[in-house]
């Protein structure tokens, strides 16, 4: 039987050594989202969910931030650390949900719902953040909404996260109609079938799942929230309702526990574009730098910083 190291490409150790050397040369920090391929997570200085990585990007004193994730995450890092070079190793790693909201459409909705607070999920373009009162992530969405003075909240772009928040707030939530195809494709029916197959297992899902799927779950959490939940739980078996990249850390941190993906379809192709070779090339050639022009950068920074200040 092949061991893990036997299955790795023959130049694996060389690439890792190259990354390590270039990282020192560039005075770089490698931030990696929890959905990235396992070997990228292993090469990280820090792994985390969107909130943790935003905080890290704002606090680091490295000169270069290499962001292994998707474009909106690297953009947030640039907005929070504008004097730094922020690199996205996989140039075309986007997020289909982020593409479902534009600044123009948000301006129009704001006019239609004048007086409403505007909360925008970080899975959005910088231009939409610039049109918002405050941003949120999956880890803090309900707390952010509840911290605002307005009774009506325009919430985008994820309709499922909006619905999750609506269940945790007395405010009137006006949802955008965006969604994440990876999470939204999972039905209640298939969820219940997986639960029947693994009747001892706890179901944990991401709030980007449909409301009826969230209702089946014992916990609805951000990706890092899931890691903490499993670490602290006395249960042994878990069904994981989010992108399968999270299983890498779950298994590594909890060797005695068993994990079942809610569905093998839960793969974000954009998250999988980053490879170790691209990471090394990013450091070598300083590619691909993120640029957020003014005044968008300063206006988006207000929304992101308001979120970070809010706790
Ligand atoms: P987290 O912030 O929970 O890591 O989620 C990001 C994301 O893109 C979920 O699809
Ligand atoms: Fe975007 Fe969905 Fe991928 Fe998250 S999993 S980055 S929301 S497409």
PDB file of C-alpha atoms and ligand atoms in Angstrom:
ATOM      1  CA  UNK A   1       0.000   0.000   0.000  1.00  0.00           C
ATOM      2  CA  UNK A   2       1.263   3.455  -0.873  1.00  0.00           C
ATOM      3  CA  UNK A   3       2.010   5.767   2.035  1.00  0.00           C
ATOM      4  CA  UNK A   4       1.047   9.447   1.782  1.00  0.00           C
ATOM      5  CA  UNK A   5       4.640  10.523   1.055  1.00  0.00           C
ATOM      6  CA  UNK A   6       5.006   7.859  -1.682  1.00  0.00           C
ATOM      7  CA  UNK A   7       1.919   9.276  -3.412  1.00  0.00           C
ATOM      8  CA  UNK A   8       3.325  12.813  -3.440  1.00  0.00           C
ATOM      9  CA  UNK A   9       5.062  14.103  -6.581  1.00  0.00           C
ATOM     10  CA  UNK A  10       8.789  13.316  -6.638  1.00  0.00           C
ATOM     11  CA  UNK A  11       9.728  17.013  -6.474  1.00  0.00           C
ATOM     12  CA  UNK A  12       7.518  17.570  -3.371  1.00  0.00           C
ATOM     13  CA  UNK A  13      10.375  18.137  -0.892  1.00  0.00           C
ATOM     14  CA  UNK A  14      12.177  20.390  -3.399  1.00  0.00           C
ATOM     15  CA  UNK A  15       9.132  22.611  -3.860  1.00  0.00           C
ATOM     16  CA  UNK A  16       8.636  22.901  -0.116  1.00  0.00           C
ATOM     17  CA  UNK A  17      12.300  23.848   0.371  1.00  0.00           C
ATOM     18  CA  UNK A  18      11.990  26.414  -2.448  1.00  0.00           C
ATOM     19  CA  UNK A  19       8.875  27.932  -0.839  1.00  0.00           C
ATOM     20  CA  UNK A  20      10.619  28.135   2.540  1.00  0.00           C
ATOM     21  CA  UNK A  21      13.687  29.858   1.046  1.00  0.00           C
ATOM     22  CA  UNK A  22      11.653  32.332  -1.036  1.00  0.00           C
ATOM     23  CA  UNK A  23       9.376  33.103   1.886  1.00  0.00           C
ATOM     24  CA  UNK A  24      12.369  34.302   3.942  1.00  0.00           C
ATOM     25  CA  UNK A  25      13.806  36.221   1.003  1.00  0.00           C
ATOM     26  CA  UNK A  26      10.508  38.037   0.386  1.00  0.00           C
ATOM     27  CA  UNK A  27       9.678  38.462   4.096  1.00  0.00           C
ATOM     28  CA  UNK A  28       6.345  36.895   3.269  1.00  0.00           C
ATOM     29  CA  UNK A  29       3.569  35.290   5.262  1.00  0.00           C
ATOM     30  CA  UNK A  30       1.428  32.520   3.747  1.00  0.00           C
ATOM     31  CA  UNK A  31      -2.279  32.744   4.683  1.00  0.00           C
ATOM     32  CA  UNK A  32      -4.369  29.747   3.696  1.00  0.00           C
ATOM     33  CA  UNK A  33      -8.122  29.233   3.755  1.00  0.00           C
ATOM     34  CA  UNK A  34      -9.510  26.049   5.332  1.00  0.00           C
ATOM     35  CA  UNK A  35     -10.788  24.811   1.919  1.00  0.00           C
ATOM     36  CA  UNK A  36      -7.391  24.716   0.190  1.00  0.00           C
ATOM     37  CA  UNK A  37      -5.735  21.469  -0.905  1.00  0.00           C
ATOM     38  CA  UNK A  38      -4.106  19.619   2.011  1.00  0.00           C
ATOM     39  CA  UNK A  39      -0.512  20.246   0.928  1.00  0.00           C
ATOM     40  CA  UNK A  40      -1.204  24.001   0.721  1.00  0.00           C
ATOM     41  CA  UNK A  41      -2.674  23.951   4.243  1.00  0.00           C
ATOM     42  CA  UNK A  42       0.483  22.146   5.399  1.00  0.00           C
ATOM     43  CA  UNK A  43       2.673  24.882   3.855  1.00  0.00           C
ATOM     44  CA  UNK A  44       0.724  27.673   5.635  1.00  0.00           C
ATOM     45  CA  UNK A  45       1.937  30.059   8.290  1.00  0.00           C
ATOM     46  CA  UNK A  46      -1.722  30.453   9.251  1.00  0.00           C
ATOM     47  CA  UNK A  47      -4.883  28.651   8.208  1.00  0.00           C
ATOM     48  CA  UNK A  48      -8.317  29.971   9.027  1.00  0.00           C
ATOM     49  CA  UNK A  49     -11.818  31.028   8.069  1.00  0.00           C
ATOM     50  CA  UNK A  50     -12.504  34.360   6.339  1.00  0.00           C
ATOM     51  CA  UNK A  51     -12.718  36.276   9.626  1.00  0.00           C
ATOM     52  CA  UNK A  52      -9.495  34.901  11.103  1.00  0.00           C
ATOM     53  CA  UNK A  53      -7.583  35.471   7.874  1.00  0.00           C
ATOM     54  CA  UNK A  54      -8.861  39.063   7.596  1.00  0.00           C
ATOM     55  CA  UNK A  55      -7.652  39.748  11.131  1.00  0.00           C
ATOM     56  CA  UNK A  56      -4.322  38.151  10.338  1.00  0.00           C
ATOM     57  CA  UNK A  57      -3.929  40.203   7.151  1.00  0.00           C
ATOM     58  CA  UNK A  58      -4.602  43.416   9.077  1.00  0.00           C
ATOM     59  CA  UNK A  59      -2.131  42.557  11.853  1.00  0.00           C
ATOM     60  CA  UNK A  60       0.880  41.004  10.104  1.00  0.00           C
ATOM     61  CA  UNK A  61       4.185  42.854   9.815  1.00  0.00           C
ATOM     62  CA  UNK A  62       5.322  40.728   6.849  1.00  0.00           C
ATOM     63  CA  UNK A  63       6.086  42.721   3.680  1.00  0.00           C
ATOM     64  CA  UNK A  64       4.285  40.303   1.390  1.00  0.00           C
ATOM     65  CA  UNK A  65       1.041  38.407   2.029  1.00  0.00           C
ATOM     66  CA  UNK A  66       0.550  35.335  -0.147  1.00  0.00           C
ATOM     67  CA  UNK A  67      -3.145  34.546   0.029  1.00  0.00           C
ATOM     68  CA  UNK A  68      -4.030  30.959  -0.851  1.00  0.00           C
ATOM     69  CA  UNK A  69      -7.770  31.173  -1.308  1.00  0.00           C
ATOM     70  CA  UNK A  70     -10.024  33.010  -3.751  1.00  0.00           C
ATOM     71  CA  UNK A  71      -9.921  36.568  -5.074  1.00  0.00           C
ATOM     72  CA  UNK A  72     -12.378  38.235  -2.653  1.00  0.00           C
ATOM     73  CA  UNK A  73     -10.257  36.983   0.273  1.00  0.00           C
ATOM     74  CA  UNK A  74      -7.011  38.334  -1.199  1.00  0.00           C
ATOM     75  CA  UNK A  75      -8.803  41.606  -1.995  1.00  0.00           C
ATOM     76  CA  UNK A  76      -9.900  41.911   1.642  1.00  0.00           C
ATOM     77  CA  UNK A  77      -6.279  41.352   2.720  1.00  0.00           C
ATOM     78  CA  UNK A  78      -5.150  44.154   0.380  1.00  0.00           C
ATOM     79  CA  UNK A  79      -7.884  46.492   1.618  1.00  0.00           C
ATOM     80  CA  UNK A  80      -6.882  45.874   5.234  1.00  0.00           C
ATOM     81  CA  UNK A  81      -3.136  46.091   4.511  1.00  0.00           C
ATOM     82  CA  UNK A  82      -2.860  48.478   1.551  1.00  0.00           C
ATOM     83  CA  UNK A  83       0.866  49.177   1.946  1.00  0.00           C
ATOM     84  CA  UNK A  84       1.718  45.477   1.537  1.00  0.00           C
ATOM     85  CA  UNK A  85       2.119  43.411  -1.561  1.00  0.00           C
ATOM     86  CA  UNK A  86      -0.754  40.890  -1.584  1.00  0.00           C
ATOM     87  CA  UNK A  87      -0.434  37.955  -3.981  1.00  0.00           C
ATOM     88  CA  UNK A  88      -3.056  35.489  -5.207  1.00  0.00           C
ATOM     89  CA  UNK A  89      -1.081  32.481  -6.558  1.00  0.00           C
ATOM     90  CA  UNK A  90      -3.991  31.129  -8.655  1.00  0.00           C
ATOM     91  CA  UNK A  91      -4.853  34.173 -10.753  1.00  0.00           C
ATOM     92  CA  UNK A  92      -8.303  32.961 -11.783  1.00  0.00           C
ATOM     93  CA  UNK A  93      -9.525  31.681  -8.409  1.00  0.00           C
ATOM     94  CA  UNK A  94     -12.850  33.473  -8.037  1.00  0.00           C
ATOM     95  CA  UNK A  95     -16.100  32.893  -6.143  1.00  0.00           C
ATOM     96  CA  UNK A  96     -19.330  32.508  -8.088  1.00  0.00           C
ATOM     97  CA  UNK A  97     -21.352  33.859  -5.167  1.00  0.00           C
ATOM     98  CA  UNK A  98     -19.209  37.016  -5.004  1.00  0.00           C
ATOM     99  CA  UNK A  99     -20.026  37.578  -8.692  1.00  0.00           C
ATOM    100  CA  UNK A 100     -23.760  37.649  -7.863  1.00  0.00           C
ATOM    101  CA  UNK A 101     -23.633  41.167  -6.427  1.00  0.00           C
ATOM    102  CA  UNK A 102     -22.405  44.395  -8.032  1.00  0.00           C
ATOM    103  CA  UNK A 103     -21.922  47.923  -6.736  1.00  0.00           C
ATOM    104  CA  UNK A 104     -24.507  49.215  -9.194  1.00  0.00           C
ATOM    105  CA  UNK A 105     -27.201  46.727  -8.138  1.00  0.00           C
ATOM    106  CA  UNK A 106     -26.454  47.387  -4.472  1.00  0.00           C
ATOM    107  CA  UNK A 107     -26.771  51.160  -4.979  1.00  0.00           C
ATOM    108  CA  UNK A 108     -30.161  50.611  -6.628  1.00  0.00           C
ATOM    109  CA  UNK A 109     -31.343  48.329  -3.800  1.00  0.00           C
ATOM    110  CA  UNK A 110     -30.185  50.868  -1.223  1.00  0.00           C
ATOM    111  CA  UNK A 111     -32.325  53.514  -2.926  1.00  0.00           C
ATOM    112  CA  UNK A 112     -35.299  51.177  -2.999  1.00  0.00           C
ATOM    113  CA  UNK A 113     -34.915  50.402   0.729  1.00  0.00           C
ATOM    114  CA  UNK A 114     -33.798  53.791   1.971  1.00  0.00           C
ATOM    115  CA  UNK A 115     -33.277  53.732   5.706  1.00  0.00           C
ATOM    116  CA  UNK A 116     -32.207  50.080   5.766  1.00  0.00           C
ATOM    117  CA  UNK A 117     -28.748  49.115   7.043  1.00  0.00           C
ATOM    118  CA  UNK A 118     -26.599  47.477   4.374  1.00  0.00           C
ATOM    119  CA  UNK A 119     -24.648  44.395   5.503  1.00  0.00           C
ATOM    120  CA  UNK A 120     -22.491  42.664   2.912  1.00  0.00           C
ATOM    121  CA  UNK A 121     -20.980  39.216   3.352  1.00  0.00           C
ATOM    122  CA  UNK A 122     -17.227  39.260   2.654  1.00  0.00           C
ATOM    123  CA  UNK A 123     -17.861  36.885  -0.264  1.00  0.00           C
ATOM    124  CA  UNK A 124     -18.364  39.913  -2.495  1.00  0.00           C
ATOM    125  CA  UNK A 125     -16.299  42.207  -4.724  1.00  0.00           C
ATOM    126  CA  UNK A 126     -14.476  45.213  -3.220  1.00  0.00           C
ATOM    127  CA  UNK A 127     -16.866  47.526  -5.123  1.00  0.00           C
ATOM    128  CA  UNK A 128     -19.871  46.072  -3.256  1.00  0.00           C
ATOM    129  CA  UNK A 129     -18.086  46.351   0.099  1.00  0.00           C
ATOM    130  CA  UNK A 130     -17.482  50.016  -0.743  1.00  0.00           C
ATOM    131  CA  UNK A 131     -21.279  50.546  -1.050  1.00  0.00           C
ATOM    132  CA  UNK A 132     -22.028  48.880   2.310  1.00  0.00           C
ATOM    133  CA  UNK A 133     -22.341  50.058   5.904  1.00  0.00           C
ATOM    134  CA  UNK A 134     -20.502  47.059   7.289  1.00  0.00           C
ATOM    135  CA  UNK A 135     -19.268  43.614   6.223  1.00  0.00           C
ATOM    136  CA  UNK A 136     -19.751  40.266   7.922  1.00  0.00           C
ATOM    137  CA  UNK A 137     -18.470  36.714   7.629  1.00  0.00           C
ATOM    138  CA  UNK A 138     -20.205  33.424   8.350  1.00  0.00           C
ATOM    139  CA  UNK A 139     -18.668  33.545  11.857  1.00  0.00           C
ATOM    140  CA  UNK A 140     -20.175  36.880  12.923  1.00  0.00           C
ATOM    141  CA  UNK A 141     -23.157  37.577  10.598  1.00  0.00           C
ATOM    142  CA  UNK A 142     -25.927  37.524  13.243  1.00  0.00           C
ATOM    143  CA  UNK A 143     -23.885  39.539  15.764  1.00  0.00           C
ATOM    144  CA  UNK A 144     -23.081  42.180  13.124  1.00  0.00           C
ATOM    145  CA  UNK A 145     -26.720  42.509  12.045  1.00  0.00           C
ATOM    146  CA  UNK A 146     -27.887  42.764  15.653  1.00  0.00           C
ATOM    147  CA  UNK A 147     -25.266  45.429  16.413  1.00  0.00           C
ATOM    148  CA  UNK A 148     -26.793  47.893  13.924  1.00  0.00           C
ATOM    149  CA  UNK A 149     -29.332  50.601  14.874  1.00  0.00           C
ATOM    150  CA  UNK A 150     -31.608  50.063  11.833  1.00  0.00           C
ATOM    151  CA  UNK A 151     -34.643  47.777  12.065  1.00  0.00           C
ATOM    152  CA  UNK A 152     -34.422  46.813   8.392  1.00  0.00           C
ATOM    153  CA  UNK A 153     -31.282  45.222   6.971  1.00  0.00           C
ATOM    154  CA  UNK A 154     -30.439  44.692   3.337  1.00  0.00           C
ATOM    155  CA  UNK A 155     -28.294  41.549   3.429  1.00  0.00           C
ATOM    156  CA  UNK A 156     -26.313  40.156   0.496  1.00  0.00           C
ATOM    157  CA  UNK A 157     -25.232  38.355  -1.493  1.00  0.00           C
ATOM    158  CA  UNK A 158     -26.068  34.988   0.164  1.00  0.00           C
ATOM    159  CA  UNK A 159     -29.797  34.283   0.558  1.00  0.00           C
ATOM    160  CA  UNK A 160     -29.107  31.234   2.758  1.00  0.00           C
ATOM    161  CA  UNK A 161     -26.877  33.127   5.192  1.00  0.00           C
ATOM    162  CA  UNK A 162     -29.550  35.860   5.169  1.00  0.00           C
ATOM    163  CA  UNK A 163     -32.144  33.314   6.183  1.00  0.00           C
ATOM    164  CA  UNK A 164     -29.862  31.912   8.913  1.00  0.00           C
ATOM    165  CA  UNK A 165     -29.392  35.443  10.277  1.00  0.00           C
ATOM    166  CA  UNK A 166     -33.141  36.187  10.079  1.00  0.00           C
ATOM    167  CA  UNK A 167     -33.718  33.281  12.480  1.00  0.00           C
ATOM    168  CA  UNK A 168     -31.338  34.903  14.960  1.00  0.00           C
ATOM    169  CA  UNK A 169     -32.536  38.478  14.807  1.00  0.00           C
ATOM    170  CA  UNK A 170     -35.707  40.478  15.448  1.00  0.00           C
ATOM    171  CA  UNK A 171     -34.850  42.742  12.534  1.00  0.00           C
ATOM    172  CA  UNK A 172     -36.476  42.581   9.124  1.00  0.00           C
ATOM    173  CA  UNK A 173     -33.897  41.010   6.803  1.00  0.00           C
ATOM    174  CA  UNK A 174     -34.189  41.850   3.115  1.00  0.00           C
ATOM    175  CA  UNK A 175     -32.190  39.092   1.384  1.00  0.00           C
ATOM    176  CA  UNK A 176     -30.208  39.305  -1.828  1.00  0.00           C
ATOM    177  CA  UNK A 177     -30.769  36.315  -4.122  1.00  0.00           C
ATOM    178  CA  UNK A 178     -27.188  34.999  -4.409  1.00  0.00           C
ATOM    179  CA  UNK A 179     -25.986  31.580  -3.305  1.00  0.00           C
ATOM    180  CA  UNK A 180     -22.977  29.281  -3.289  1.00  0.00           C
ATOM    181  CA  UNK A 181     -23.488  26.443  -5.771  1.00  0.00           C
ATOM    182  CA  UNK A 182     -21.288  24.135  -3.667  1.00  0.00           C
ATOM    183  CA  UNK A 183     -23.482  24.466  -0.562  1.00  0.00           C
ATOM    184  CA  UNK A 184     -26.865  25.320  -2.104  1.00  0.00           C
ATOM    185  CA  UNK A 185     -26.989  22.174  -4.257  1.00  0.00           C
ATOM    186  CA  UNK A 186     -27.405  19.927  -1.199  1.00  0.00           C
ATOM    187  CA  UNK A 187     -31.043  18.938  -0.604  1.00  0.00           C
ATOM    188  CA  UNK A 188     -32.878  18.063   2.598  1.00  0.00           C
ATOM    189  CA  UNK A 189     -33.679  14.657   1.164  1.00  0.00           C
ATOM    190  CA  UNK A 190     -30.073  13.652   0.572  1.00  0.00           C
ATOM    191  CA  UNK A 191     -29.097  15.130   3.944  1.00  0.00           C
ATOM    192  CA  UNK A 192     -31.645  12.936   5.711  1.00  0.00           C
ATOM    193  CA  UNK A 193     -30.421   9.882   3.816  1.00  0.00           C
ATOM    194  CA  UNK A 194     -26.820  10.494   4.916  1.00  0.00           C
ATOM    195  CA  UNK A 195     -28.060  10.997   8.490  1.00  0.00           C
ATOM    196  CA  UNK A 196     -29.886   7.663   8.322  1.00  0.00           C
ATOM    197  CA  UNK A 197     -26.727   5.914   7.054  1.00  0.00           C
ATOM    198  CA  UNK A 198     -24.657   7.383   9.909  1.00  0.00           C
ATOM    199  CA  UNK A 199     -27.188   7.584  12.685  1.00  0.00           C
ATOM    200  CA  UNK A 200     -24.527   8.013  15.416  1.00  0.00           C
ATOM    201  CA  UNK A 201     -22.926  10.992  13.715  1.00  0.00           C
ATOM    202  CA  UNK A 202     -23.534  14.674  14.487  1.00  0.00           C
ATOM    203  CA  UNK A 203     -24.315  16.811  11.435  1.00  0.00           C
ATOM    204  CA  UNK A 204     -22.457  20.136  11.206  1.00  0.00           C
ATOM    205  CA  UNK A 205     -23.194  22.433   8.262  1.00  0.00           C
ATOM    206  CA  UNK A 206     -22.110  25.812   6.954  1.00  0.00           C
ATOM    207  CA  UNK A 207     -24.793  28.558   6.932  1.00  0.00           C
ATOM    208  CA  UNK A 208     -24.435  28.789   3.125  1.00  0.00           C
ATOM    209  CA  UNK A 209     -26.500  25.549   3.052  1.00  0.00           C
ATOM    210  CA  UNK A 210     -30.246  25.788   2.434  1.00  0.00           C
ATOM    211  CA  UNK A 211     -32.404  26.621   5.492  1.00  0.00           C
ATOM    212  CA  UNK A 212     -34.046  23.170   5.447  1.00  0.00           C
ATOM    213  CA  UNK A 213     -30.594  21.536   5.504  1.00  0.00           C
ATOM    214  CA  UNK A 214     -29.471  23.802   8.357  1.00  0.00           C
ATOM    215  CA  UNK A 215     -32.572  22.704  10.251  1.00  0.00           C
ATOM    216  CA  UNK A 216     -31.430  19.067  10.097  1.00  0.00           C
ATOM    217  CA  UNK A 217     -28.064  19.942  11.672  1.00  0.00           C
ATOM    218  CA  UNK A 218     -26.864  19.842  15.274  1.00  0.00           C
ATOM    219  CA  UNK A 219     -24.645  22.854  14.576  1.00  0.00           C
ATOM    220  CA  UNK A 220     -24.398  25.567  11.883  1.00  0.00           C
ATOM    221  CA  UNK A 221     -20.943  27.130  11.880  1.00  0.00           C
ATOM    222  CA  UNK A 222     -18.178  28.846   9.928  1.00  0.00           C
ATOM    223  CA  UNK A 223     -15.314  26.595   8.825  1.00  0.00           C
ATOM    224  CA  UNK A 224     -13.133  27.450  11.846  1.00  0.00           C
ATOM    225  CA  UNK A 225     -16.229  27.206  14.051  1.00  0.00           C
ATOM    226  CA  UNK A 226     -16.554  23.602  12.846  1.00  0.00           C
ATOM    227  CA  UNK A 227     -12.915  22.884  13.748  1.00  0.00           C
ATOM    228  CA  UNK A 228     -13.437  24.176  17.318  1.00  0.00           C
ATOM    229  CA  UNK A 229     -16.761  22.352  17.689  1.00  0.00           C
ATOM    230  CA  UNK A 230     -15.270  18.985  16.716  1.00  0.00           C
ATOM    231  CA  UNK A 231     -12.165  19.539  18.884  1.00  0.00           C
ATOM    232  CA  UNK A 232     -14.359  20.151  21.920  1.00  0.00           C
ATOM    233  CA  UNK A 233     -17.048  17.533  21.207  1.00  0.00           C
ATOM    234  CA  UNK A 234     -17.100  14.198  23.010  1.00  0.00           C
ATOM    235  CA  UNK A 235     -18.820  12.578  19.997  1.00  0.00           C
ATOM    236  CA  UNK A 236     -16.766  10.367  17.698  1.00  0.00           C
ATOM    237  CA  UNK A 237     -18.559  10.639  14.344  1.00  0.00           C
ATOM    238  CA  UNK A 238     -19.437  13.729  12.313  1.00  0.00           C
ATOM    239  CA  UNK A 239     -21.097  14.473   8.982  1.00  0.00           C
ATOM    240  CA  UNK A 240     -19.452  17.581   7.544  1.00  0.00           C
ATOM    241  CA  UNK A 241     -21.690  19.835   5.452  1.00  0.00           C
ATOM    242  CA  UNK A 242     -19.165  22.090   3.832  1.00  0.00           C
ATOM    243  CA  UNK A 243     -16.398  22.068   1.209  1.00  0.00           C
ATOM    244  CA  UNK A 244     -14.357  18.877   1.546  1.00  0.00           C
ATOM    245  CA  UNK A 245     -11.036  20.720   2.033  1.00  0.00           C
ATOM    246  CA  UNK A 246     -12.004  21.136   5.694  1.00  0.00           C
ATOM    247  CA  UNK A 247     -11.667  17.373   6.208  1.00  0.00           C
ATOM    248  CA  UNK A 248      -7.868  17.662   5.969  1.00  0.00           C
ATOM    249  CA  UNK A 249      -7.552  19.636   9.212  1.00  0.00           C
ATOM    250  CA  UNK A 250     -10.415  17.818  10.908  1.00  0.00           C
ATOM    251  CA  UNK A 251      -8.680  14.470  10.373  1.00  0.00           C
ATOM    252  CA  UNK A 252      -5.233  15.779  11.263  1.00  0.00           C
ATOM    253  CA  UNK A 253      -6.430  17.340  14.522  1.00  0.00           C
ATOM    254  CA  UNK A 254      -8.737  14.495  15.555  1.00  0.00           C
ATOM    255  CA  UNK A 255      -7.136  11.145  14.693  1.00  0.00           C
ATOM    256  CA  UNK A 256      -9.599   9.218  16.891  1.00  0.00           C
ATOM    257  CA  UNK A 257     -12.723  10.697  15.249  1.00  0.00           C
ATOM    258  CA  UNK A 258     -14.509   9.739  12.036  1.00  0.00           C
ATOM    259  CA  UNK A 259     -15.728  12.185   9.369  1.00  0.00           C
ATOM    260  CA  UNK A 260     -18.228  11.707   6.546  1.00  0.00           C
ATOM    261  CA  UNK A 261     -18.608  14.399   3.873  1.00  0.00           C
ATOM    262  CA  UNK A 262     -22.295  15.350   3.555  1.00  0.00           C
ATOM    263  CA  UNK A 263     -21.812  14.989  -0.194  1.00  0.00           C
ATOM    264  CA  UNK A 264     -18.840  14.257  -2.487  1.00  0.00           C
ATOM    265  CA  UNK A 265     -20.203  17.112  -4.655  1.00  0.00           C
ATOM    266  CA  UNK A 266     -19.090  19.683  -2.091  1.00  0.00           C
ATOM    267  CA  UNK A 267     -15.943  20.702  -3.968  1.00  0.00           C
ATOM    268  CA  UNK A 268     -15.155  24.352  -4.740  1.00  0.00           C
ATOM    269  CA  UNK A 269     -13.150  24.135  -7.962  1.00  0.00           C
ATOM    270  CA  UNK A 270     -11.783  27.652  -7.504  1.00  0.00           C
ATOM    271  CA  UNK A 271     -10.338  26.757  -4.105  1.00  0.00           C
ATOM    272  CA  UNK A 272      -8.572  23.796  -5.693  1.00  0.00           C
ATOM    273  CA  UNK A 273      -6.718  25.891  -8.293  1.00  0.00           C
ATOM    274  CA  UNK A 274      -3.823  26.680  -5.942  1.00  0.00           C
ATOM    275  CA  UNK A 275      -0.898  24.242  -6.185  1.00  0.00           C
ATOM    276  CA  UNK A 276       2.491  24.145  -4.468  1.00  0.00           C
ATOM    277  CA  UNK A 277       4.157  25.039  -7.786  1.00  0.00           C
ATOM    278  CA  UNK A 278       1.917  28.116  -8.138  1.00  0.00           C
ATOM    279  CA  UNK A 279       2.678  29.074  -4.538  1.00  0.00           C
ATOM    280  CA  UNK A 280       6.425  28.876  -5.238  1.00  0.00           C
ATOM    281  CA  UNK A 281       6.002  30.856  -8.476  1.00  0.00           C
ATOM    282  CA  UNK A 282       3.972  33.498  -6.641  1.00  0.00           C
ATOM    283  CA  UNK A 283       6.868  34.039  -4.239  1.00  0.00           C
ATOM    284  CA  UNK A 284       9.496  33.874  -6.957  1.00  0.00           C
ATOM    285  CA  UNK A 285       7.857  36.295  -9.418  1.00  0.00           C
ATOM    286  CA  UNK A 286       5.632  38.257  -7.000  1.00  0.00           C
ATOM    287  CA  UNK A 287       2.546  37.137  -8.902  1.00  0.00           C
ATOM    288  CA  UNK A 288      -0.363  37.861  -9.049  1.00  0.00           C
ATOM    289  CA  UNK A 289      -0.498  41.167  -7.184  1.00  0.00           C
ATOM    290  CA  UNK A 290      -3.914  42.388  -6.031  1.00  0.00           C
ATOM    291  CA  UNK A 291      -4.735  45.977  -6.799  1.00  0.00           C
ATOM    292  CA  UNK A 292      -7.810  47.728  -5.412  1.00  0.00           C
ATOM    293  CA  UNK A 293      -8.037  51.303  -6.776  1.00  0.00           C
ATOM    294  CA  UNK A 294      -9.082  54.357  -4.795  1.00  0.00           C
ATOM    295  CA  UNK A 295     -11.653  55.461  -3.749  1.00  0.00           C
ATOM    296  CA  UNK A 296     -12.980  51.880  -3.653  1.00  0.00           C
ATOM    297  CA  UNK A 297     -10.172  50.747  -1.363  1.00  0.00           C
ATOM    298  CA  UNK A 298     -10.802  53.386   1.333  1.00  0.00           C
ATOM    299  CA  UNK A 299     -14.574  52.951   1.214  1.00  0.00           C
ATOM    300  CA  UNK A 300     -14.353  49.141   1.361  1.00  0.00           C
ATOM    301  CA  UNK A 301     -11.831  49.468   4.221  1.00  0.00           C
ATOM    302  CA  UNK A 302     -14.471  51.377   6.233  1.00  0.00           C
ATOM    303  CA  UNK A 303     -16.906  48.452   5.924  1.00  0.00           C
ATOM    304  CA  UNK A 304     -14.309  45.787   6.740  1.00  0.00           C
ATOM    305  CA  UNK A 305     -12.833  47.757   9.637  1.00  0.00           C
ATOM    306  CA  UNK A 306     -16.303  48.401  11.054  1.00  0.00           C
ATOM    307  CA  UNK A 307     -16.766  44.612  11.082  1.00  0.00           C
ATOM    308  CA  UNK A 308     -13.406  43.960  12.781  1.00  0.00           C
ATOM    309  CA  UNK A 309     -14.096  46.653  15.413  1.00  0.00           C
ATOM    310  CA  UNK A 310     -17.488  45.152  16.106  1.00  0.00           C
ATOM    311  CA  UNK A 311     -15.779  42.053  17.552  1.00  0.00           C
TER     312      UNK A 311
HETATM  313  P1  LIG B   1     -15.707  30.668   6.119  1.00  0.00           P
HETATM  314  O1  LIG B   1     -15.552  32.129   6.345  1.00  0.00           O
HETATM  315  O2  LIG B   1     -16.660  30.008   7.056  1.00  0.00           O
HETATM  316  O3  LIG B   1     -14.367  29.986   6.118  1.00  0.00           O
HETATM  317  O4  LIG B   1     -16.373  30.439   4.686  1.00  0.00           O
HETATM  318  C1  LIG B   1     -15.883  30.975   3.499  1.00  0.00           C
HETATM  319  C2  LIG B   1     -16.549  30.428   2.315  1.00  0.00           C
HETATM  320  O5  LIG B   1     -16.229  30.795   1.212  1.00  0.00           O
HETATM  321  C3  LIG B   1     -17.622  29.469   2.513  1.00  0.00           C
HETATM  322  O6  LIG B   1     -18.004  28.939   1.279  1.00  0.00           O
HETATM  323 FE1  LIG B   2     -17.395  30.955  -3.048  1.00  0.00          FE
HETATM  324 FE2  LIG B   2     -18.826  28.770  -2.530  1.00  0.00          FE
HETATM  325 FE3  LIG B   2     -16.263  28.543  -3.180  1.00  0.00          FE
HETATM  326 FE4  LIG B   2     -16.978  29.570  -0.778  1.00  0.00          FE
HETATM  327  S1  LIG B   2     -17.301  27.475  -1.523  1.00  0.00           S
HETATM  328  S2  LIG B   2     -15.414  30.368  -2.166  1.00  0.00           S
HETATM  329  S3  LIG B   2     -18.849  30.687  -1.369  1.00  0.00           S
HETATM  330  S4  LIG B   2     -17.933  29.334  -4.495  1.00  0.00           S
END
